[in-house]
PDB file of C-alpha atoms in Angstrom:
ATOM      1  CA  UNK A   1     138.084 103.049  92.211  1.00 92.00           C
ATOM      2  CA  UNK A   2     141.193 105.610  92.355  1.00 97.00           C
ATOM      3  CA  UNK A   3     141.154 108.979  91.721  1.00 98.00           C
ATOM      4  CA  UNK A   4     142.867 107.979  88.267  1.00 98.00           C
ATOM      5  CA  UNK A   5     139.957 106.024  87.510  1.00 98.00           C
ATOM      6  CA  UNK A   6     137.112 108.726  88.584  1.00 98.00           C
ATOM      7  CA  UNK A   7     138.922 111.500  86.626  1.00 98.00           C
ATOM      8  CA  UNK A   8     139.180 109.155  83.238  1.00 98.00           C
ATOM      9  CA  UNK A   9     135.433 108.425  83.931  1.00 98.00           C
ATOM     10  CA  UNK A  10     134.413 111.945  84.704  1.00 98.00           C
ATOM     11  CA  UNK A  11     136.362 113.330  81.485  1.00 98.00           C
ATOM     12  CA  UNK A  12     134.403 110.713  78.906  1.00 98.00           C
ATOM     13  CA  UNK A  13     131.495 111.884  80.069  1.00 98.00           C
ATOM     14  CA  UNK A  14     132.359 115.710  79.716  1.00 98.00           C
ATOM     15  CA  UNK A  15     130.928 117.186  76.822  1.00 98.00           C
ATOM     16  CA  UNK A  16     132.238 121.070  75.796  1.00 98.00           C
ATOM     17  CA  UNK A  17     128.716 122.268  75.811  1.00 98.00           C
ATOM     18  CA  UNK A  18     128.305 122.000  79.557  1.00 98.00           C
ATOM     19  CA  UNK A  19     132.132 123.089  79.667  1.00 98.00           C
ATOM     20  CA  UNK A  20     131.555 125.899  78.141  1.00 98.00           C
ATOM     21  CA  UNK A  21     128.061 126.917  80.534  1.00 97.00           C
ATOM     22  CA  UNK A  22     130.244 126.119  83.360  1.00 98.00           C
ATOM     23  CA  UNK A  23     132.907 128.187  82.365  1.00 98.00           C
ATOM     24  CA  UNK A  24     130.462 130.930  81.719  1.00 94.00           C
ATOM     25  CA  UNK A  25     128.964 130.773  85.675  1.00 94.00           C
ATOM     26  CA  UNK A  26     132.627 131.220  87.152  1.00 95.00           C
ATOM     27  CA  UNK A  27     134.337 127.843  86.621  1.00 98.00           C
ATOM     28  CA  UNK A  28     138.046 127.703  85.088  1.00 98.00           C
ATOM     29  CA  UNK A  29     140.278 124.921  84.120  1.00 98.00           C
ATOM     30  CA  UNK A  30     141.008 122.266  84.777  1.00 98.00           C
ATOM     31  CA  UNK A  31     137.141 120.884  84.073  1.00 98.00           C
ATOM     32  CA  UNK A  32     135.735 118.310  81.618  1.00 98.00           C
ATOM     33  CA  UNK A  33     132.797 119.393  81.695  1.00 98.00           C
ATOM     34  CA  UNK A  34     130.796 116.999  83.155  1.00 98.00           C
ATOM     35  CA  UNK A  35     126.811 117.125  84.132  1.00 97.00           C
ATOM     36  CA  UNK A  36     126.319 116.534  87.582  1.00 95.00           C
ATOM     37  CA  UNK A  37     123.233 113.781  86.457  1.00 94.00           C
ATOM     38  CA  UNK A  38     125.780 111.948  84.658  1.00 97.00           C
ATOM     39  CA  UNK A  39     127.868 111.786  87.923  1.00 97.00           C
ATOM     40  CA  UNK A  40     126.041 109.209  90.207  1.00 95.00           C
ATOM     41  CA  UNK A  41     126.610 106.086  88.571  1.00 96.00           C
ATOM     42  CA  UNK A  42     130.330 106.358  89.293  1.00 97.00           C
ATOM     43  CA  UNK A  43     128.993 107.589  92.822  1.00 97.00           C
ATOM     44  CA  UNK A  44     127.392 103.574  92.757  1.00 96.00           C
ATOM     45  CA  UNK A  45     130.552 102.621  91.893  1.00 97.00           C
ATOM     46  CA  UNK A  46     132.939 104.154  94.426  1.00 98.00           C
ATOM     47  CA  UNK A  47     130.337 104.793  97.565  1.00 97.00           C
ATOM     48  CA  UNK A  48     131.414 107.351 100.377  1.00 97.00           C
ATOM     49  CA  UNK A  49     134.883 107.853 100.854  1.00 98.00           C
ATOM     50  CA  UNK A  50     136.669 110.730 102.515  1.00 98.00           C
ATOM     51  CA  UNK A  51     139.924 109.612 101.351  1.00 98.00           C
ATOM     52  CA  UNK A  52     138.893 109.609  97.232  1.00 98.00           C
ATOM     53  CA  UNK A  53     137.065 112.984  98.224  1.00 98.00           C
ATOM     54  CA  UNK A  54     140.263 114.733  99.495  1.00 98.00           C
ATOM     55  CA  UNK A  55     141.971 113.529  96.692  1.00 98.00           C
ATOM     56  CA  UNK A  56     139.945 114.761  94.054  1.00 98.00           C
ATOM     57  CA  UNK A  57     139.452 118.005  95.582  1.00 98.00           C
ATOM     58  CA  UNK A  58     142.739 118.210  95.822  1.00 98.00           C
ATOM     59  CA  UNK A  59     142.823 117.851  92.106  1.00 98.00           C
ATOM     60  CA  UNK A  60     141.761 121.600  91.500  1.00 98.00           C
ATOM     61  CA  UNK A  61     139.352 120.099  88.274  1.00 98.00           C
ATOM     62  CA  UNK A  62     136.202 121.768  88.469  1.00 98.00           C
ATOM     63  CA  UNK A  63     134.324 118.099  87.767  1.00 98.00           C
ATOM     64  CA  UNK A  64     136.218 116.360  90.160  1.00 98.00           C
ATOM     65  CA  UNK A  65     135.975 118.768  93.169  1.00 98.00           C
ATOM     66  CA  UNK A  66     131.816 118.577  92.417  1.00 98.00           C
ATOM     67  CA  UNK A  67     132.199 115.081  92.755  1.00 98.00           C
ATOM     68  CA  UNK A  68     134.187 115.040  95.532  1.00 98.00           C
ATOM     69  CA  UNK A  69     131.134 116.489  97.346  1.00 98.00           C
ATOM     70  CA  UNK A  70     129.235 113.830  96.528  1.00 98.00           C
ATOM     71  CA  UNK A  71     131.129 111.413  98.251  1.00 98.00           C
ATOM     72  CA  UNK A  72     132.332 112.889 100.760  1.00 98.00           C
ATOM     73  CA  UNK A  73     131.490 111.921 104.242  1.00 98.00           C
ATOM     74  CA  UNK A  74     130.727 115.083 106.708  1.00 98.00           C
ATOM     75  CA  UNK A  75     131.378 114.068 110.201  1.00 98.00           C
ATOM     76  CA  UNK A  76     135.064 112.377 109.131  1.00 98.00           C
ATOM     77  CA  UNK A  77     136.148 116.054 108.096  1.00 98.00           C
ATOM     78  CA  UNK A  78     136.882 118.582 110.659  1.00 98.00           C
ATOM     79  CA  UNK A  79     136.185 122.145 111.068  1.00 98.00           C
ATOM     80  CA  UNK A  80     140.461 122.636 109.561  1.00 98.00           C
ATOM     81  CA  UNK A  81     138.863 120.259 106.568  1.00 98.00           C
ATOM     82  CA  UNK A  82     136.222 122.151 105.815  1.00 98.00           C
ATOM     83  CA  UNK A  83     138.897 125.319 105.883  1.00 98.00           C
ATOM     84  CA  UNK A  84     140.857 123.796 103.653  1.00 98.00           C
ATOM     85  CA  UNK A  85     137.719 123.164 101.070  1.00 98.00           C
ATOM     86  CA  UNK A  86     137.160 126.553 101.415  1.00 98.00           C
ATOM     87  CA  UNK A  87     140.185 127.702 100.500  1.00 98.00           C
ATOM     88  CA  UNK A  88     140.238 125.715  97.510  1.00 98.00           C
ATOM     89  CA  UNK A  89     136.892 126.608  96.474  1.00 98.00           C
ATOM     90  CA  UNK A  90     137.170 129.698  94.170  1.00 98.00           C
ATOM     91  CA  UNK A  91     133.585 130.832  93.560  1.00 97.00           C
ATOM     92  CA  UNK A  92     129.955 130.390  94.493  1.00 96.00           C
ATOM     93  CA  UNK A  93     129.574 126.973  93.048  1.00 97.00           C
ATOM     94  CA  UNK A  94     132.239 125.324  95.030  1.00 98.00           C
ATOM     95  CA  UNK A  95     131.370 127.285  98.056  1.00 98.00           C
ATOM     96  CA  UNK A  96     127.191 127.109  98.012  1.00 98.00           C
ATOM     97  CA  UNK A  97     126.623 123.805  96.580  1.00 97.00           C
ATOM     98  CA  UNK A  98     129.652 121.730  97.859  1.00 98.00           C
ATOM     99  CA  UNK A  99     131.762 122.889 100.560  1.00 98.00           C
ATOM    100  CA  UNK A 100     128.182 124.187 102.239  1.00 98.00           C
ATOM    101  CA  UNK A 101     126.316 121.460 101.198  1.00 98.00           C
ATOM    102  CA  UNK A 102     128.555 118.981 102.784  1.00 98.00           C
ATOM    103  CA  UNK A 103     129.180 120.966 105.760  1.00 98.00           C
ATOM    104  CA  UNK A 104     125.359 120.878 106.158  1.00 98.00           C
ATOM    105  CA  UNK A 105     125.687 116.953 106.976  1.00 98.00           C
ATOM    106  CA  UNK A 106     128.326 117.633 109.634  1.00 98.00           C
ATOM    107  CA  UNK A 107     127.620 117.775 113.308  1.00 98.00           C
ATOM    108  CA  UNK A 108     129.507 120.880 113.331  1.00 98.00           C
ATOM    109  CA  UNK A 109     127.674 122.645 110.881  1.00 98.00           C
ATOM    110  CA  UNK A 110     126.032 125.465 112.784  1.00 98.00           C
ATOM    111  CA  UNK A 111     129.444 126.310 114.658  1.00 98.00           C
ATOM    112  CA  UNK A 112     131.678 126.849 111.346  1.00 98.00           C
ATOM    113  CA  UNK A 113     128.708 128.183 109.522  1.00 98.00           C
ATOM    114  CA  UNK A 114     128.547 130.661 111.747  1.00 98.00           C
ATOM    115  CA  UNK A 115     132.104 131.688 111.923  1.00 98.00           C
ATOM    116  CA  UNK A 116     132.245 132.229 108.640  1.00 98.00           C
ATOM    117  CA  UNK A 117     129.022 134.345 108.004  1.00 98.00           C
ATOM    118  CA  UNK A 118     131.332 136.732 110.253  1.00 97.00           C
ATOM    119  CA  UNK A 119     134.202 136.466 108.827  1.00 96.00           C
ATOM    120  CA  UNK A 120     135.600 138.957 105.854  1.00 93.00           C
ATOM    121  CA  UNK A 121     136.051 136.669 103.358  1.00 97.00           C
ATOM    122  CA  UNK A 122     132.685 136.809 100.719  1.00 97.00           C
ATOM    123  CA  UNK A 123     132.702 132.931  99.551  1.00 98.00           C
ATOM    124  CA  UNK A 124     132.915 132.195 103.230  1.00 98.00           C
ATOM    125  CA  UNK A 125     129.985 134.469 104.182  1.00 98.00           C
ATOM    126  CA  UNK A 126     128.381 132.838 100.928  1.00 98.00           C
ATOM    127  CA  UNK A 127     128.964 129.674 102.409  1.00 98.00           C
ATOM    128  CA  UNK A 128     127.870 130.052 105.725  1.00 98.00           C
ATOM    129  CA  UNK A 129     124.586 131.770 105.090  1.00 98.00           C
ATOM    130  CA  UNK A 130     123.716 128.802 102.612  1.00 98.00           C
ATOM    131  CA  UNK A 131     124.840 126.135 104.624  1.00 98.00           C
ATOM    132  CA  UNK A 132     121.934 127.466 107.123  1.00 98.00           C
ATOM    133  CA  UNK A 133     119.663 127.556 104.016  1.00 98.00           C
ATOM    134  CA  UNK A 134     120.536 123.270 103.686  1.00 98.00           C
ATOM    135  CA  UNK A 135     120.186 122.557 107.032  1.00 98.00           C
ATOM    136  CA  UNK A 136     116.687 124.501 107.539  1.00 98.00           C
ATOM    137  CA  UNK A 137     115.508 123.250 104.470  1.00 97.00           C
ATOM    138  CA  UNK A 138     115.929 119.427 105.819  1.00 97.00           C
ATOM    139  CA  UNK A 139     116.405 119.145 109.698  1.00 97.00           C
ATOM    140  CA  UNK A 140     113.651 119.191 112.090  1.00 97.00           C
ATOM    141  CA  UNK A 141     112.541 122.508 113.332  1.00 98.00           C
ATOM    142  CA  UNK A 142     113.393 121.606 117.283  1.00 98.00           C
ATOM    143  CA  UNK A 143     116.526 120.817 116.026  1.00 97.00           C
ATOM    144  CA  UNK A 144     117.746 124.938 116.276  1.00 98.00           C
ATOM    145  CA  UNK A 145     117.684 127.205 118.538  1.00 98.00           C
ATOM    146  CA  UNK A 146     115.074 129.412 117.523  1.00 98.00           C
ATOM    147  CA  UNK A 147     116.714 132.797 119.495  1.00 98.00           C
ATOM    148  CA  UNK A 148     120.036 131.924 117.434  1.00 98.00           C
ATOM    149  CA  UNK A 149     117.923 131.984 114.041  1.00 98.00           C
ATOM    150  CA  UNK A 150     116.212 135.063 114.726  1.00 98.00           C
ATOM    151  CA  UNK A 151     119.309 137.313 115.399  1.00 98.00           C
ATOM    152  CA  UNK A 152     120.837 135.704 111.708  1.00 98.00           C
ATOM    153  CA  UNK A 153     117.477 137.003 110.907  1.00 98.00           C
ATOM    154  CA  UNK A 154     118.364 140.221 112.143  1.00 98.00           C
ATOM    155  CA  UNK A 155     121.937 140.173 111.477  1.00 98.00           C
ATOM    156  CA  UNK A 156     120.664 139.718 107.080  1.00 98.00           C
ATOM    157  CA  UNK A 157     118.522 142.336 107.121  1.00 98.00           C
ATOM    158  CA  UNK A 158     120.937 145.235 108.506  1.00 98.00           C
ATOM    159  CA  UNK A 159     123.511 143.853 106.188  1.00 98.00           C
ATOM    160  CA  UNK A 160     122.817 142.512 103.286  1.00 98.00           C
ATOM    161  CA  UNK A 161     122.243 145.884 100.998  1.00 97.00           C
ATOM    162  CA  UNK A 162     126.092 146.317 102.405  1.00 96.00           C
ATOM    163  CA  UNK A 163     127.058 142.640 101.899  1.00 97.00           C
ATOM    164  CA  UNK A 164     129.911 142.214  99.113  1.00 95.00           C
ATOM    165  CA  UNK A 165     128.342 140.605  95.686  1.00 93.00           C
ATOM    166  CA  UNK A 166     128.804 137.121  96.359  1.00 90.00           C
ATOM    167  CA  UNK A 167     127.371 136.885  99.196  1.00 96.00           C
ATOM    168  CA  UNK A 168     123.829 138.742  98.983  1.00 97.00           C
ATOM    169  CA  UNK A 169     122.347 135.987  96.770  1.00 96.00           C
ATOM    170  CA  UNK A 170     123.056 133.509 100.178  1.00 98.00           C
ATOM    171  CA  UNK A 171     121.453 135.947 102.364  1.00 98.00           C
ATOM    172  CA  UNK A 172     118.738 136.706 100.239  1.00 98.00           C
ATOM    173  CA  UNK A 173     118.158 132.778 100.297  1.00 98.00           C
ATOM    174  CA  UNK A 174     118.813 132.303 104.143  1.00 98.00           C
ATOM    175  CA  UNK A 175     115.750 134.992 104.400  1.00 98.00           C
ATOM    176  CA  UNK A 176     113.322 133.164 101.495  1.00 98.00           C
ATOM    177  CA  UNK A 177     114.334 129.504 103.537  1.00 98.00           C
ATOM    178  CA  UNK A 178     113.143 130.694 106.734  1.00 98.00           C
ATOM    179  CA  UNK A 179     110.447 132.182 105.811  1.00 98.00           C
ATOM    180  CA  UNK A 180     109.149 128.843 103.971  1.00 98.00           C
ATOM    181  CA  UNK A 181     111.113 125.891 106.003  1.00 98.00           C
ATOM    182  CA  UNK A 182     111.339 127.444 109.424  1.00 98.00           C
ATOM    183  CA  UNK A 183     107.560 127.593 110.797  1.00 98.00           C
ATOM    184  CA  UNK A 184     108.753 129.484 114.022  1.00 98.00           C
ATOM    185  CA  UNK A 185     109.853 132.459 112.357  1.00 98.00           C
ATOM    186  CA  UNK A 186     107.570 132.427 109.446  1.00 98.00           C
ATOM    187  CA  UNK A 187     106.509 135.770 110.488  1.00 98.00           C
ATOM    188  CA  UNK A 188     109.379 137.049 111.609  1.00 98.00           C
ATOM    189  CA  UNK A 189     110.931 136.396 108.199  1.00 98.00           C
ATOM    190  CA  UNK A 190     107.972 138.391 106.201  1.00 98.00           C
ATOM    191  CA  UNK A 191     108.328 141.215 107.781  1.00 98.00           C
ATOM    192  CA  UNK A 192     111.861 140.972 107.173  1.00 98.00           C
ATOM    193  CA  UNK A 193     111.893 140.332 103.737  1.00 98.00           C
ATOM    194  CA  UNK A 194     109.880 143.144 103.381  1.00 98.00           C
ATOM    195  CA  UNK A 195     112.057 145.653 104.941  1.00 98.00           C
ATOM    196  CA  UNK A 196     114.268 144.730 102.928  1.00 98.00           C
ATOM    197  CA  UNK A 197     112.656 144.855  99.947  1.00 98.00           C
ATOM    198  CA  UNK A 198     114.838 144.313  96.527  1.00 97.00           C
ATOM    199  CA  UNK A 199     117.998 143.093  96.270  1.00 97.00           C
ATOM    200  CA  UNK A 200     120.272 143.932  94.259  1.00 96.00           C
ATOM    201  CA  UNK A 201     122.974 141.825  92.505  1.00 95.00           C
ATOM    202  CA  UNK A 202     125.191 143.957  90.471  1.00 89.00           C
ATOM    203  CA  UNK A 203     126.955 141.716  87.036  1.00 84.00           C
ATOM    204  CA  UNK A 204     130.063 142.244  85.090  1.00 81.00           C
ATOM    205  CA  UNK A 205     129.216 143.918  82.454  1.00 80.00           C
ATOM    206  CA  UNK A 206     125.776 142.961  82.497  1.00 86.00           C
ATOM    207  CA  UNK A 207     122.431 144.569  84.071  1.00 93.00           C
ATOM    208  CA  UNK A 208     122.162 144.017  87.670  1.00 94.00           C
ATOM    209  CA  UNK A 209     119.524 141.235  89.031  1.00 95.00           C
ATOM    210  CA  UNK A 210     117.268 141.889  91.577  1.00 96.00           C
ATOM    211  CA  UNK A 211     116.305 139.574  94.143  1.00 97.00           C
ATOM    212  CA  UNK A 212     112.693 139.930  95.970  1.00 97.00           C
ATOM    213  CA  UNK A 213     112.602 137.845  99.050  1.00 97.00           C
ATOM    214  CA  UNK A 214     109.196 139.055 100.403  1.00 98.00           C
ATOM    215  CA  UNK A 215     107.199 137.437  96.679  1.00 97.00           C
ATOM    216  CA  UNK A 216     109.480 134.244  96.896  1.00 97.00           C
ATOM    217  CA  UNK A 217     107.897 133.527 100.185  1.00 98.00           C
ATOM    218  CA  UNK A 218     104.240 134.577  99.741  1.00 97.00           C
ATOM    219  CA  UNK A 219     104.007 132.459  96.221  1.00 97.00           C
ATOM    220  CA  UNK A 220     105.231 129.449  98.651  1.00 97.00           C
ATOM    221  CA  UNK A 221     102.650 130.489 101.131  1.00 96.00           C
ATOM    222  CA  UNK A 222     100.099 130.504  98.345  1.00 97.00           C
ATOM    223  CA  UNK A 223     100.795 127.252  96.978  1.00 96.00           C
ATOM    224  CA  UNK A 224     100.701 125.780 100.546  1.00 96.00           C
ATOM    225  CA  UNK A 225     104.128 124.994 100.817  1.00 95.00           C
ATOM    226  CA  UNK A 226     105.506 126.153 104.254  1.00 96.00           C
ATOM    227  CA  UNK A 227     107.420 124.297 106.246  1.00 96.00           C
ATOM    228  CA  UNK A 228     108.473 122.376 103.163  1.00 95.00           C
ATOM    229  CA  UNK A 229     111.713 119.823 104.062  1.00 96.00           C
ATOM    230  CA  UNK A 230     113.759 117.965 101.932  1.00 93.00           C
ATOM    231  CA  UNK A 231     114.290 114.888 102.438  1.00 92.00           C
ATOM    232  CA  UNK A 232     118.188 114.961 101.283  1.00 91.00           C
ATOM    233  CA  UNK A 233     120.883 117.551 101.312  1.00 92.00           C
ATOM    234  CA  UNK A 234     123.035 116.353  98.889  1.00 87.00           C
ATOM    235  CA  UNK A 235     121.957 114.383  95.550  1.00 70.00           C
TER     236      UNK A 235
END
């Protein structure tokens, strides 16, 4: 399949329904509206392939740059790749739950993730902080440096009351995952989330939301859930 082919596909299975709750969370045209469920049997059809995913990013379609994800293939795009996704990727959606999630794959993950939870730029910060939140929720706990995660650790809870909008809700995460996925700083992660007690995500237009790290964990711990993994980052 072509990217001529996966767009026709993607738009007959759009429906204006999810278009419009899409919309509604930050999206903007061009998008078909198409639910992510309904994507993998044309992800059967066309396999991985960076090529087809650089194309349809490219596209700027909300549907086809979520699908791009999909196929995408992590360790054939380099760190100026996974720039350029960002770039392109114009709120959370794009920036949590495909640019991150596919940089979670990527042997490279740690060392862009954590340029950009210092950077300026807020997606990027959302980004990094959630690809951390992927990769802790399914790698191996030997596989980080425990020091490295413990100064993030540190590095959330002096900032994230501070943090612009976008990115709090990542940080808030990056707290809840280590606390529940990360056994070695299990601890270290209660006491942080409970320093830093509610956070606040403020809504155009709307009442703010508040985030409570510090419950999130202890209903895991009560249900017997820590060091939970999944087995896949993407779908």
């Amino acid at each position: 399949m072509n990217a001529v082919d996966v767009l026709a596909e993607l738009e007959a299975l759009g429906t204006e329904r999810t278009k419009k709750s899409y919309l509604a969370s930050g999206a903007r045209e061009p998008l078909f509206g198409t639910a992510t469920g309904k994507m993998k049997p044309i992800l059967k059809k066309t396999g991985l392939n960076q090529t087809l995913a650089d194309e349809l990013y490219d596209t700027k379609n909300y549907d086809a740059m979520y699908f791009a994800g999909m196929i995408a293939e992590p360790n054939n795009m380099t760190a100026a790749d996974y720039e350029r996704w960002m770039d392109g990727a114009y709120f959370n959606m794009l920036a949590d739950y495909v640019v991150a999630v596919t940089l979670a794959e990527a042997d490279i993950a740690e060392e862009v993730a954590n340029r950009w939870i210092h950077s300026e730029d807020a997606l990027r910060m959302s980004a990094g902080w959630s690809c951390y939140c992927w990769m802790l929720g399914n790698r191996k706990d030997e596989t980080f440096d425990a020091a490295k995660i413990s100064v993030l650790l540190d590095v959330a809870k002096e900032t994230i009351h501070e943090a612009p909008n976008q990115a709090r809700s990542a940080m808030n995460n990056f707290i809840k995952t280590v606390g529940i996925s990360y056994k070695p700083l299990h601890e270290k992660a209660l006491a942080v989330a409970k320093e830093v007690g509610s956070v606040e995500l403020k809504k155009d237009g709307k009442k703010s939301t508040f985030l409570e790290p510090l419950s999130a964990i202890e209903k895991e711990v009560e249900k017997g859930r820590i060091g939970f993994k999944r087995k896949h980052v993407r779908c």
